[in-house]
Amino acid sequence: MSAPTRTGLELDDIQRGVLSPRPTPYAATYLVFRIDDRAHGRELMRRASAVVTSAADSVSPLGETWVSVAVAFHGLEALGVPRASLDTFVWEFRQGMAARAKALGDVGESGPEHWEAPLGTSDVHVVLTAVAPDTTRLEAALDRARPVYDQLPGVTAIWRQDCYALPTETEHFGYRDGVSHPAVEGSGIAGSNQLEALLKAGEFVLGYRDEIGGIQTPQPEVLGRNGSYAVFRKLHQRVAEFRRYLRDNATGPEDEELLAAKIMGRWRSGAPLALSPQHDDPALGADPHRRNTFLYGRDDPAGFTTPSGCHIRRANPRDASVAGEVRLHRMIRRGTVYGPPLPEGVLEDDGADRGLMFAFIGAHLGRQFEFVQSEWMNDSVFFGGGSARDPVTGSHDGVTGFTIPQRPLRRRLPPLPRFVVTRGGEYCFLPGLSALRWLGDLQD
C-alpha cells in the first residue's frame, strides 16, 4: 500500500461502518460469536473480508445497507495472533471493558457482575453488525452475511440484539438522536457542524496522523492500518422513572418540556437550546443543516442558555473554555434503539427491557471514549461544576442533583436517580479489509 497523503484515506480498505453515518430510519442487528476452533475462526475472517462493505462503496446496489465485523482482544487471541502483535494494541483494549468498569462508572447495578451473559466475559470474540434502512433489507443483509459463519462448527453464535430507529429519529426518552457527526479529513463525508474544522483522520482511523501529529498503528502494519477501535455498550433506559422525575420537578407541562431541554441541551425535536432558547422549534430540529451548527464559548460561556452540565455540552463542549483540548476527545457516536417503546404518558415501568445499543468509533480508546466517560460524563471538574454527573447517562447514586444557571437565582433540582443502567459491552477492533484477509491467512 502507498503511504497516505495528508488527506489520502484508503477508503477501499476501511470498513464502511467506521465513517458512514447510519441511514434514517434504519434497523440493525448485533451478533456475537465465540471462536472454539482456530482454523474455523480464520475462515470466518476470510469470508468476512468478502462481505464487509468498504468506505469507498458509499453508493452501491445495496443502498444504505452494510455489514461490519469487529474483533475483541480475546478474539484476536483465539485467532492465534502472535503475542508480539497483541502487545502493540492499546492497553485499554487488551484489558477489556469489564476490567475498566470502575473507570467508566459501571459500578453497583451497572457493574459487570450484573451484565447480561455472555457480555463482559472472555467468550466475546467477534461482533458482526448489520445495518439497513428497514427490517426487510436488514433480513436480506443478514441472509447475505450468513455464509460468513454458516457451516463453521468451530464458530458459535452466543448473543444477538435486534435494534431499530424510528422515522422520528428519537430514542426511548423521546429525544431526537444521532444529530452530531464530526467531519473527518479525507472521508468525503460532511460533518454536522459547519463551524467545526475538519478533524485529522488519525483521530478515527489507525495508521494516519492525528490532531497532535502522532500515528497509532498496531503491528504489523497490515493488521493495524485502516482499522479503528469500537466500543459496544448495551444501555437499559428507565423511561418511566425519567418521565416521573421531569413531572415531579416541573410546574406544568410547558415547564416539563423546558426542564427536559435543559437536561439534554436540546428540545425533544432536536432543536438546540443554543439556537432556540425559549421554545421548541420542530422545523429547526428536523433540519440537518442547521440543528447542529452552533458554538458555546462565543455565545454562551456561562451556560445560561445551554447549561454546562447538560448532556450534549458534556459530550462535546465545542468551543467552550474547559479543562482539556476538546478536539482531542471528539468521537463518532452511534445509538440504536432496542426494545418496545413505553406508551406515551405512562409513568409506571412495565418491566420490558428497552434502551440503546451505543457504539463509539475512534482511534484512541483512552483519550476519547474513556476520557469523556470518566471526566466529562461522570464528573464536572472540567467546567468548574464539582462532582456533579451527566443528568441523563451519569452513574448517579441518588445524592447529586442538577443545577440550571439562570438569573436572578439558579435553579437546583433534587438528587437524580440512575436513569441508564449498563447491561454489558466490549472493546473491539474494526480491522481494515486487508487486515481481515491477513487474519484469515494466519498460520500456526
PDB file of C-alpha atoms in Angstrom, residues 1-14 185 200-211 213-217 224-227 363-364:
ATOM      1  CA  MET A   1       0.000   0.000   0.000  1.00  0.00           C
ATOM      2  CA  SER A   2       1.137   3.531  -0.722  1.00  0.00           C
ATOM      3  CA  ALA A   3       1.899   5.914   2.123  1.00  0.00           C
ATOM      4  CA  PRO A   4      -1.039   8.201   2.972  1.00  0.00           C
ATOM      5  CA  THR A   5      -1.067  11.813   1.905  1.00  0.00           C
ATOM      6  CA  ARG A   6      -2.445  14.446   4.257  1.00  0.00           C
ATOM      7  CA  THR A   7      -5.986  13.615   3.256  1.00  0.00           C
ATOM      8  CA  GLY A   8      -5.323  10.311   1.500  1.00  0.00           C
ATOM      9  CA  LEU A   9      -7.551   7.901   3.388  1.00  0.00           C
ATOM     10  CA  GLU A  10      -7.533   4.478   1.763  1.00  0.00           C
ATOM     11  CA  LEU A  11     -11.309   4.256   1.756  1.00  0.00           C
ATOM     12  CA  ASP A  12     -11.381   0.992  -0.164  1.00  0.00           C
ATOM     13  CA  ASP A  13      -9.631  -0.710   2.781  1.00  0.00           C
ATOM     14  CA  ILE A  14     -11.658   0.856   5.621  1.00  0.00           C
ATOM     15  CA  GLU A 185     -10.364  14.751   6.893  1.00  0.00           C
ATOM     16  CA  LYS A 200      -7.404  14.701  11.352  1.00  0.00           C
ATOM     17  CA  ALA A 201      -8.085  11.216  10.054  1.00  0.00           C
ATOM     18  CA  GLY A 202      -5.838   9.688  12.717  1.00  0.00           C
ATOM     19  CA  GLU A 203      -8.371  10.596  15.386  1.00  0.00           C
ATOM     20  CA  PHE A 204     -10.640   7.898  13.981  1.00  0.00           C
ATOM     21  CA  VAL A 205      -8.623   5.627  11.686  1.00  0.00           C
ATOM     22  CA  LEU A 206      -5.387   3.921  12.722  1.00  0.00           C
ATOM     23  CA  GLY A 207      -2.303   4.498  10.623  1.00  0.00           C
ATOM     24  CA  TYR A 208      -2.832   8.220   9.953  1.00  0.00           C
ATOM     25  CA  ARG A 209      -1.691  11.421  11.656  1.00  0.00           C
ATOM     26  CA  ASP A 210      -3.934  12.620  14.460  1.00  0.00           C
ATOM     27  CA  GLU A 211      -4.514  16.068  15.957  1.00  0.00           C
ATOM     28  CA  GLY A 213       0.805  14.694  14.865  1.00  0.00           C
ATOM     29  CA  GLY A 214       1.107  11.123  16.092  1.00  0.00           C
ATOM     30  CA  ILE A 215       0.357   7.924  14.199  1.00  0.00           C
ATOM     31  CA  GLN A 216      -1.097   4.971  16.098  1.00  0.00           C
ATOM     32  CA  THR A 217      -0.818   1.619  14.303  1.00  0.00           C
ATOM     33  CA  GLY A 224      -3.371  -2.190  12.255  1.00  0.00           C
ATOM     34  CA  ARG A 225      -3.568   0.203   9.337  1.00  0.00           C
ATOM     35  CA  ASN A 226      -7.050   1.342   8.284  1.00  0.00           C
ATOM     36  CA  GLY A 227      -8.562  -0.182  11.389  1.00  0.00           C
ATOM     37  CA  ALA A 363      -8.512   5.569  17.233  1.00  0.00           C
ATOM     38  CA  HIS A 364      -7.908   6.471  20.896  1.00  0.00           C
TER      39      HIS A 364
END
